[in-house]
Amino acid sequence: MFNFENFEIKLDTDVIGRNFIYCEEVESTNAELLNEENGIDIDGTVLLAEKQNNGKGRKDRKWYSAKDQNLTFSILLKRKISERKVNLVNFAAALAVSYTLENLFQIRVNLKWPNDVLIGHSKISGILIESTIRGSKINKLVIGIGFNVNQIAFQGSYIIPPTSIRKELNQEVDRERVLSDLLNNFEDLLNRVDENPEGVLNDWKDRCRMLGEKIMIQDENYSKSGIFEDVDEQGFLMLRTDRDTVEKIHFGDVSLR
Amino acid sequence: MDLELIKKLVKLIDSSGITDFSVEEGDTKIKISKRSSGSHAQPVMQPVSLQPEESSPKREMPALEKTAEARPSNLHEIRSPIVGTFYRAPAPDADSFVKMGDSVTPGKVLCIIEAMKLMNEIESDVAGKIVKVLVENGKPVEYNQPLFLIEV
């Protein structure tokens, strides 16, 4: 069971998580916040579910998480976000998870473009951001975060092997403390996306060990390889291809070659 | 054949209102045609026959221009607000959000544009009918690139 008092006492934000919705079971926390019929409209709302029946990732991939053991939640942003900076929210979310792992547990992370958080080669957190855009204005931005906290056994097959904080430390940790710390970090990072986007990009690059390496980017329609040279000011991946030209990559699964 | 007879025939026909004349005598056949200035007859005829052809496309052109002018008034363009990849369906094996001929209302999701791991649902801002899908599924799109034409 989630202890609200322990969560709130550590929450040090102005907006993020101040409106907090707790659900035992939903289809998907992102879908709940995106659904207009639910009438959830407050900037910074956090919706946490103990169990997602249809937790999703990119391209409708599934996110499996054991009930009551991890953190599966979504954050609603209704504030004005420039279309040119919106991709940096991906980095802000991955960094919020990273700071929590580093500051509370001294765990070193490895970030994978665009927003996976790995420990070594295992995935501890996945992020999926969804927005609704009408008439070229962002109406809603929903940041879905799955964070493996206390789960030890992971059954089934995974594209990237999973891990959790408990697996890394061999001890159970306080989910409430993890969530409040993560939300504190995220609010701070959102402000930095506005005021100092270069700083956010540099923090992300400092934790990305694939930078400068030979990588492969794949999707069902294409596969490209080259050197992961840099990320541009919008967060797009700059790939130096064999033909010695630099291409901007907007999406795809990145792996080391 | 008597050359004098031919000369006489030519004179006779030239002074008459006859334009075509032929006569057969045994294995000899004489054919005289009088079309204004003989060998120039064909080239003269050609422009005459061309004129109606030229005038018919001319008559169609203003009609085409009229429909082109009418486009902006009742056709609404949905443009891409971001750089990314265009998807017509929520998942690779799912049905398209909309297809040609579908009626849409404001808020109806038309497509997803993915940039990094950010899935942007592009909603219609008008009510109307989808008359054209301008981008192929899975193709990259640029800022402000037209995606759909909606008849309002």
XYZ file of C-alpha atoms in Angstrom:
409
model
C 0.000 0.000 0.000
C 1.199 3.480 -0.839
C 1.753 5.706 2.191
C 0.578 9.225 1.266
C 1.979 10.866 4.398
C 5.488 9.619 3.719
C 5.176 10.785 0.136
C 3.849 14.245 0.913
C 6.287 15.010 3.692
C 9.192 14.699 1.245
C 7.481 16.413 -1.687
C 9.082 19.795 -2.162
C 7.439 21.054 -5.357
C 5.215 24.021 -6.214
C 3.110 22.313 -8.853
C 4.212 18.780 -9.815
C 2.379 16.171 -7.767
C 0.335 18.705 -5.770
C -2.761 17.240 -7.401
C -2.260 13.528 -6.816
C -4.527 10.736 -8.050
C -4.039 7.218 -6.725
C -5.561 4.234 -8.554
C -5.465 0.559 -7.659
C -5.800 -0.542 -11.252
C -6.065 1.200 -14.633
C -5.511 0.292 -18.282
C -2.726 2.840 -18.692
C -1.850 5.880 -16.574
C -1.081 7.881 -19.743
C -4.451 7.011 -21.257
C -6.249 8.053 -18.049
C -4.709 11.518 -18.165
C -5.157 11.909 -21.934
C -8.827 10.914 -21.851
C -10.825 14.164 -22.078
C -13.854 12.472 -20.517
C -11.992 12.182 -17.197
C -11.830 15.972 -17.019
C -8.369 15.979 -15.428
C -7.046 19.398 -16.276
C -4.710 20.607 -13.528
C -1.109 21.308 -14.518
C 1.286 19.018 -12.667
C -1.285 16.335 -11.817
C 0.335 12.979 -11.033
C -1.674 9.789 -11.515
C -0.178 6.709 -9.896
C -1.529 3.196 -10.448
C -0.557 0.098 -8.508
C -1.365 -2.026 -11.524
C -1.575 -1.219 -15.225
C -3.453 -3.751 -17.342
C -2.212 -2.222 -20.553
C 0.952 -0.333 -19.662
C 2.517 0.673 -22.913
C 5.752 1.744 -24.510
C 6.697 2.893 -27.939
C 4.732 1.302 -30.810
C 2.329 -0.341 -28.372
C 5.061 -2.400 -26.735
C 3.968 -3.509 -23.282
C 5.319 -2.365 -19.933
C 4.996 -5.128 -17.345
C 5.203 -4.235 -13.699
C 4.301 -6.261 -10.627
C 1.462 -4.858 -8.514
C 2.393 -2.694 -5.488
C 6.150 -3.146 -5.982
C 7.178 -0.457 -8.449
C 6.218 3.018 -9.565
C 4.042 3.375 -12.639
C 2.690 6.885 -12.982
C 2.057 9.750 -15.361
C 2.507 13.500 -15.035
C 0.166 15.941 -16.799
C 1.544 19.226 -18.109
C -0.897 21.885 -19.229
C 1.538 24.819 -19.228
C 2.861 26.431 -22.394
C 5.804 24.489 -23.773
C 7.532 25.594 -26.937
C 7.322 23.008 -29.724
C 11.072 23.409 -30.219
C 11.848 22.500 -26.598
C 9.283 19.773 -26.139
C 11.753 16.974 -26.933
C 13.964 18.090 -24.069
C 11.197 16.950 -21.713
C 12.353 13.435 -22.689
C 15.801 14.232 -21.286
C 14.358 15.998 -18.236
C 12.325 12.898 -17.337
C 15.284 10.513 -17.786
C 17.508 12.838 -15.739
C 14.926 13.094 -12.938
C 15.092 9.297 -12.577
C 18.916 9.416 -12.780
C 19.337 12.070 -10.072
C 17.125 10.017 -7.727
C 19.214 6.877 -8.306
C 22.440 8.815 -7.824
C 21.432 10.953 -4.852
C 19.410 8.471 -2.805
C 21.255 5.242 -3.656
C 24.605 6.189 -5.236
C 23.756 4.075 -8.275
C 25.524 5.041 -11.493
C 23.252 5.222 -14.544
C 23.752 4.845 -18.270
C 21.298 6.794 -20.441
C 20.175 5.468 -23.781
C 18.838 7.795 -26.455
C 16.222 9.111 -26.293
C 15.059 8.425 -22.741
C 15.747 4.957 -21.336
C 17.540 4.695 -18.007
C 19.887 1.720 -17.751
C 22.118 0.387 -15.033
C 24.943 -1.292 -16.880
C 23.031 -2.997 -19.683
C 19.762 -3.517 -17.795
C 16.729 -1.275 -17.953
C 15.420 0.224 -14.721
C 13.086 2.839 -16.162
C 11.173 3.444 -19.366
C 9.482 6.667 -20.347
C 6.766 7.345 -22.905
C 5.576 10.877 -23.528
C 2.326 11.549 -25.336
C 0.866 14.857 -26.365
C -2.281 16.104 -28.003
C -1.832 18.929 -30.460
C -4.686 20.946 -31.922
C -4.123 23.753 -34.411
C -0.317 23.462 -33.915
C -0.547 24.195 -30.179
C 0.318 21.599 -27.554
C -2.860 21.045 -25.612
C -1.713 18.369 -23.156
C 1.621 16.726 -22.490
C 1.592 13.472 -20.538
C 4.850 11.968 -19.287
C 4.502 8.281 -18.448
C 7.229 6.784 -16.272
C 7.695 3.151 -15.353
C 10.322 2.736 -12.621
C 11.286 -0.687 -11.282
C 11.740 -0.270 -7.546
C 11.177 -3.409 -5.469
C 10.437 -6.115 -8.024
C 12.987 -8.960 -7.939
C 11.668 -11.555 -10.362
C 10.947 -10.630 -13.955
C 9.252 -13.320 -15.987
C 8.935 -13.448 -19.743
C 11.213 -12.121 -22.442
C 12.379 -8.554 -22.732
C 14.111 -6.585 -25.480
C 16.487 -5.209 -22.830
C 16.869 -7.232 -19.589
C 15.144 -5.506 -16.640
C 16.521 -4.618 -13.246
C 15.238 -2.745 -10.185
C 16.642 -0.686 -7.315
C 16.158 -3.643 -4.989
C 17.988 -5.980 -7.366
C 20.903 -3.576 -7.548
C 21.097 -2.928 -3.778
C 19.807 -6.220 -2.402
C 17.450 -4.349 -0.139
C 13.879 -3.141 -0.221
C 13.453 0.616 -0.614
C 10.779 3.158 0.270
C 8.689 3.834 -2.876
C 7.168 7.024 -1.427
C 10.574 8.555 -0.875
C 11.673 7.568 -4.399
C 8.601 9.180 -5.976
C 8.758 12.452 -4.050
C 12.474 12.825 -4.804
C 11.901 12.097 -8.491
C 9.096 14.682 -8.727
C 11.244 17.285 -6.925
C 13.965 16.659 -9.501
C 11.546 16.786 -12.412
C 10.069 20.155 -11.451
C 13.556 21.592 -11.137
C 14.565 20.107 -14.517
C 11.455 21.525 -16.243
C 12.461 24.989 -15.090
C 15.951 24.384 -16.399
C 14.593 23.306 -19.817
C 13.141 26.819 -19.974
C 16.045 28.770 -18.513
C 19.137 26.728 -19.344
C 18.432 24.029 -21.959
C 22.178 23.596 -22.696
C 22.738 22.579 -19.074
C 20.048 19.883 -19.343
C 21.570 18.610 -22.598
C 25.048 18.493 -21.048
C 23.807 16.640 -17.964
C 22.171 14.093 -20.229
C 25.284 13.719 -22.425
C 27.481 13.230 -19.324
C 25.473 10.088 -18.552
C 25.220 8.682 -22.090
C 27.995 6.175 -22.608
C 27.026 5.525 -26.238
C 28.202 8.992 -27.285
C 31.166 8.714 -29.629
C 30.554 4.980 -30.145
C 29.632 3.015 -33.247
C 25.878 2.488 -33.059
C 22.999 1.084 -35.054
C 19.564 2.687 -35.222
C 16.696 0.452 -36.211
C 13.023 0.633 -36.867
C 10.799 -1.665 -38.896
C 11.438 0.319 -42.067
C 15.091 1.147 -41.795
C 18.417 0.504 -40.184
C 21.335 2.935 -40.138
C 24.737 2.741 -38.594
C 27.449 5.234 -37.839
C 29.112 7.136 -35.031
C 26.857 8.697 -32.375
C 28.452 12.108 -32.693
C 26.236 14.376 -30.607
C 22.677 15.492 -29.856
C 21.512 18.815 -31.306
C 19.802 21.603 -29.350
C 16.441 19.878 -29.742
C 17.741 16.510 -28.598
C 17.856 14.843 -32.016
C 20.637 12.317 -32.507
C 23.474 13.372 -34.823
C 24.750 10.281 -36.617
C 27.974 10.388 -38.587
C 27.387 7.812 -41.302
C 29.938 5.878 -43.321
C 29.625 8.377 -46.140
C 31.116 10.905 -43.747
C 28.009 13.017 -43.500
C 26.041 13.837 -40.368
C 22.360 12.898 -40.335
C 19.743 13.974 -37.827
C 17.800 11.058 -36.383
C 14.333 11.655 -34.925
C 13.413 8.171 -33.709
C 14.379 4.513 -33.597
C 15.964 1.925 -31.320
C 19.628 2.570 -30.666
C 22.110 -0.205 -29.950
C 25.883 -0.541 -29.877
C 27.374 -2.143 -32.975
C -4.014 10.560 -123.889
C -4.690 13.744 -125.772
C -2.928 16.629 -124.019
C -5.230 19.114 -125.766
C -8.244 17.320 -124.299
C -6.823 17.644 -120.792
C -6.096 21.367 -121.275
C -9.661 21.900 -122.442
C -11.036 19.963 -119.475
C -8.930 22.018 -117.033
C -10.080 25.310 -118.571
C -13.679 24.163 -118.525
C -13.573 23.042 -114.923
C -11.596 26.096 -113.790
C -14.222 28.439 -115.182
C -17.056 26.368 -113.737
C -18.234 25.901 -110.189
C -17.029 22.276 -110.211
C -14.334 21.444 -107.622
C -13.779 17.749 -108.300
C -13.957 16.033 -111.666
C -12.934 12.596 -112.914
C -13.429 10.725 -116.151
C -12.474 7.248 -117.249
C -11.882 6.165 -120.814
C -10.561 2.614 -121.276
C -7.553 2.286 -118.988
C -7.052 6.043 -118.728
C -8.325 7.926 -115.702
C -8.279 11.714 -115.358
C -8.905 13.299 -112.000
C -8.982 17.072 -111.516
C -9.455 18.676 -108.131
C -9.898 22.398 -107.621
C -9.230 23.393 -104.015
C -8.381 27.070 -103.930
C -4.642 26.945 -104.800
C -3.918 23.278 -105.447
C -1.049 21.864 -103.378
C -1.551 24.509 -100.696
C -4.982 23.132 -100.106
C -3.969 20.789 -97.272
C -1.906 23.242 -95.190
C -4.741 25.716 -95.505
C -7.203 23.144 -94.298
C -5.110 22.236 -91.250
C -5.332 25.498 -89.378
C -9.041 25.473 -90.016
C -9.422 22.068 -88.410
C -7.087 23.079 -85.555
C -9.010 26.114 -84.584
C -11.868 24.307 -82.879
C -9.345 22.072 -81.031
C -7.481 25.083 -79.770
C -10.600 26.773 -78.619
C -11.893 23.775 -76.657
C -8.967 23.618 -74.181
C -9.233 27.379 -73.924
C -12.788 26.950 -72.807
C -11.726 24.362 -70.170
C -8.869 26.401 -68.748
C -11.001 29.053 -67.060
C -13.048 26.259 -65.515
C -9.907 24.705 -63.945
C -8.744 28.047 -62.680
C -12.073 28.547 -61.008
C -11.806 25.324 -58.963
C -8.210 26.154 -58.011
C -9.322 29.533 -56.747
C -12.132 27.902 -54.774
C -9.756 25.580 -52.826
C -8.593 27.783 -49.959
C -12.128 28.893 -49.156
C -13.598 25.478 -48.265
C -10.501 23.296 -47.852
C -8.672 23.440 -44.530
C -5.070 22.264 -44.267
C -3.790 20.394 -41.207
C -0.050 21.055 -40.951
C 2.643 19.368 -38.888
C 3.578 21.416 -35.813
C 6.810 19.441 -35.281
C 9.570 17.499 -37.022
C 9.060 13.758 -36.781
C 7.637 10.616 -38.330
C 4.043 10.445 -39.536
C 1.833 7.523 -38.473
C -1.741 7.039 -39.625
C -2.498 4.369 -36.988
C -1.831 3.995 -33.238
C 0.127 0.752 -33.771
C 1.721 -0.983 -36.775
C -1.165 -3.461 -37.197
C -4.027 -1.202 -36.116
C -6.612 0.576 -38.300
C -5.918 4.118 -39.489
C -7.303 6.932 -37.313
C -9.029 8.404 -40.382
C -9.354 7.670 -44.083
C -10.481 9.616 -47.140
C -14.139 10.528 -46.984
C -14.395 10.290 -43.179
C -16.235 13.051 -41.347
C -14.285 14.565 -38.465
C -15.078 16.927 -35.613
C -12.720 19.202 -33.645
C -10.647 17.033 -31.294
C -10.760 13.929 -33.508
C -7.283 12.349 -33.661
C -6.020 12.304 -37.258
C -2.501 10.888 -36.910
C 0.521 10.529 -34.639
C 3.823 12.256 -35.252
C 6.692 10.699 -33.342
C 9.818 12.595 -32.429
C 12.282 10.887 -30.085
C 10.006 8.906 -27.775
C 7.313 11.517 -27.817
C 4.102 10.467 -29.511
C 2.140 13.527 -30.589
C -1.516 12.956 -31.383
C -2.557 15.511 -33.966
C -6.206 16.460 -33.557
C -8.476 18.163 -36.062
C -9.231 21.790 -35.222
C -12.234 21.902 -37.578
C -15.332 19.911 -38.474
C -15.452 18.558 -42.013
C -14.626 15.741 -44.369
C -11.162 14.301 -45.087
C -10.587 14.808 -48.811
C -6.872 14.087 -48.996
C -4.114 12.441 -46.935
C -0.943 14.157 -48.108
C 1.744 12.038 -46.414
C 2.483 8.316 -46.582
C 2.500 6.267 -43.380
C 5.950 6.043 -41.763
C 7.440 8.959 -43.701
C 9.323 11.855 -42.071
C 7.599 15.251 -41.919
C 8.978 18.747 -41.481
C 7.683 21.764 -39.545
C 4.539 23.141 -41.125
C 4.289 20.416 -43.770
C 0.654 19.904 -44.901
C -0.699 16.527 -43.716
C -4.428 16.484 -44.484
C -6.944 18.442 -46.531
C -10.325 18.772 -44.834
C -13.392 20.072 -46.641
C -15.190 22.304 -44.181
